[in-house]
XYZ file of C-alpha atoms in Angstrom:
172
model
C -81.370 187.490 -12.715
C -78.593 186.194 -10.710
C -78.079 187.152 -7.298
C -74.689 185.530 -5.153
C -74.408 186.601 -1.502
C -71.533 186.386 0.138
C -72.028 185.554 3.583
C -69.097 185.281 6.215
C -67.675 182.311 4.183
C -70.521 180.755 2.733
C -72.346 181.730 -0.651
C -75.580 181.914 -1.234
C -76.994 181.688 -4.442
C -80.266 183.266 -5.412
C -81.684 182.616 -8.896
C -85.517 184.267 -10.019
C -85.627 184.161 -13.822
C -88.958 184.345 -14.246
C -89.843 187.938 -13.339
C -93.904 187.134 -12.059
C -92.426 184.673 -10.009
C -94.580 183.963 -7.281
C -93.350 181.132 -4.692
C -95.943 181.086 -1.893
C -98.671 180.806 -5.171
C -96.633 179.142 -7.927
C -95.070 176.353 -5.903
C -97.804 173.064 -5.399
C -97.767 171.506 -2.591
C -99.313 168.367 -0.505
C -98.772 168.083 3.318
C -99.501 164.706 4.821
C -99.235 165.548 8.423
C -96.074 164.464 8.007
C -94.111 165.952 4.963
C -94.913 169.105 2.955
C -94.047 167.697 -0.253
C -93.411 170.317 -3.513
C -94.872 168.884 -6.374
C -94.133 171.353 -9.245
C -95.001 174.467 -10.396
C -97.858 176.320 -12.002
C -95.980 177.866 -14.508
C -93.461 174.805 -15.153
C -93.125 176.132 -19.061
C -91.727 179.484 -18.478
C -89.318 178.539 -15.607
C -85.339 179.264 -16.421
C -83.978 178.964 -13.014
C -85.669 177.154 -10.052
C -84.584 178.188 -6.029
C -86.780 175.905 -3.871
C -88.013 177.702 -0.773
C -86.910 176.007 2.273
C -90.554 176.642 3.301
C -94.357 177.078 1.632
C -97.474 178.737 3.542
C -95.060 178.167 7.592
C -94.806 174.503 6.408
C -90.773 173.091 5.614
C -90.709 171.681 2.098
C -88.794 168.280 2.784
C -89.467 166.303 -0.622
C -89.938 166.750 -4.460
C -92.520 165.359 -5.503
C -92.368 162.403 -8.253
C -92.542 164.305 -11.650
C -92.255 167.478 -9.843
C -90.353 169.683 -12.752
C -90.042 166.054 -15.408
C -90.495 167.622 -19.197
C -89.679 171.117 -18.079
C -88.133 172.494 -21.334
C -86.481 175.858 -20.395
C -85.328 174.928 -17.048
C -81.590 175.529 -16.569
C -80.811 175.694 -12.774
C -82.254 174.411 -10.005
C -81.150 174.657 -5.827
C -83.017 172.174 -3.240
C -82.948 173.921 0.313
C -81.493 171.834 3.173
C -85.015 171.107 3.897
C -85.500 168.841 1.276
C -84.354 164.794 2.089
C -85.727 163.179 -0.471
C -85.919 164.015 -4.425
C -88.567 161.545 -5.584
C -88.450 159.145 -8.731
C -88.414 161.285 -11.855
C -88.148 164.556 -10.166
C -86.176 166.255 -12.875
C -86.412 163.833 -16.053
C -86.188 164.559 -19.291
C -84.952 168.615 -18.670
C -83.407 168.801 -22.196
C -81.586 172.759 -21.243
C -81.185 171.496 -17.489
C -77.236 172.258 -16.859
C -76.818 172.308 -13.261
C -78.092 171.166 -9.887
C -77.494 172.184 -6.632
C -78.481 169.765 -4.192
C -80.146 169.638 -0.329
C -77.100 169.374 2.668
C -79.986 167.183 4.156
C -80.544 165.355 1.372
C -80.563 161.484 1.750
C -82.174 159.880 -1.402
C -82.375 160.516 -4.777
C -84.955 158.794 -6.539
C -84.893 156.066 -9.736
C -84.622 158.268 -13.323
C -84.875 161.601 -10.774
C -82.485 163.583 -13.589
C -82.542 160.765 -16.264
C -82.405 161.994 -19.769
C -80.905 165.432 -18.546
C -78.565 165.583 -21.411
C -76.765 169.126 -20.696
C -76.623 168.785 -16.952
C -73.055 169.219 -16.750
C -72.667 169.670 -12.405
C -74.245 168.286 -9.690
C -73.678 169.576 -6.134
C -74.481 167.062 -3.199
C -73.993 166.494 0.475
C -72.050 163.553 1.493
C -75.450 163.215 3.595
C -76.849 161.023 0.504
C -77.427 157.642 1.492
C -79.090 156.273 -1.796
C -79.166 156.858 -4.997
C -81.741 154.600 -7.010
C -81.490 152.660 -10.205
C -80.469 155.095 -12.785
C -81.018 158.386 -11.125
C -78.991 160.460 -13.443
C -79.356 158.308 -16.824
C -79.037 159.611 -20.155
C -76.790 162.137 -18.716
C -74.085 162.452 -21.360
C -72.543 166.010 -20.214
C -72.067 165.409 -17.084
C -68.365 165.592 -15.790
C -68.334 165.929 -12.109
C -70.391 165.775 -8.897
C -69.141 168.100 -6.375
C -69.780 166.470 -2.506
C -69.674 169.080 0.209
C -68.595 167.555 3.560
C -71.316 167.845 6.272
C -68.654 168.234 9.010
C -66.234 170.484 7.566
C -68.127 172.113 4.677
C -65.274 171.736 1.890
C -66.274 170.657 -1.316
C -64.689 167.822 -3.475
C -64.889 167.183 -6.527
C -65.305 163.699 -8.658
C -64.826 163.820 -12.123
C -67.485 161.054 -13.569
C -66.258 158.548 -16.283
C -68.445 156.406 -18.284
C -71.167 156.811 -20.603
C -73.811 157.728 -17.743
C -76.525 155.129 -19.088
C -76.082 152.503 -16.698
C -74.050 153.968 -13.827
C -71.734 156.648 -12.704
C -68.014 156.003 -11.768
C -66.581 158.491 -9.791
């Protein structure tokens, strides 16, 4: 199931797959006192298409956890909530059906291997918000062609078409 909103100008894009999809009990979480921090899902197997609640239990989810969704074998699409600022090391590796990603507006870090050995993930969708990206964050990802940045003042999108072989960096 696919569900796109249009709202005034914006979309928003709404993705369950799994039909006993359960966010408030499916989603695990830590808090710290400081950061609610998602990391994974009970039923990581079954999961086609992943839309991250901007919140779990009244609490904002502002981080994925390291290894949150790694080895997740049916997972195709995935959406971050503005929420989120940080994607952890790991996050997403080794997603082998993985094809797109649509990323936080307040995200500011993406994590070392975070989508490594995504192989299918063609598009990425980021804020211009990211600050860092860490050693090898999207590895191994030979399908990739662009990474779409969204301006944070004016809300247009860009696009970058990558070059390269994706194993050691990402030209854009």
């Amino acid at each position: 199931l696919l569900l796109i909103v249009k709202k005034g100008r914006n979309m928003e894009v709404t993705a369950l797959k799994h039909r006993d999809y359960k966010p408030q009990s499916d989603f695990i979480c830590s808090f710290n006192g400081r950061k609610n921090t998602l990391q994974g899902v009970s039923r990581r197997a079954a999961m086609e298409e992943i839309n991250v609640p901007p919140e779990i239990n009244g609490r904002p989810v502002m981080e994925i956890g390291e290894g949150a969704f790694a080895d997740s074998p049916k997972l195709k699409w995935v959406k971050i909530p503005d929420s989120v600022d940080n994607i952890r090391n790991s996050a997403f590796k080794n997603c082998p059906e993985l094809k797109e990603a649509v990323l936080s507006a307040g995200l500011e870090k993406i994590g070392a291997f975070a989508f490594s050995g995504d192989e299918n993930l063609r598009s990425v969708t980021i804020s211009d918000h990211v600050k860092r990206f860490e050693i090898n964050s999207f590895k191994g990802c030979r399908s990739l062609k662009e990474i779409k940045v969204i301006s944070s003042e004016t809300g247009r999108i860009k696009t970058y078409q990558v070059a390269g072989d994706n194993d050691e960096s990402i030209w854009m």
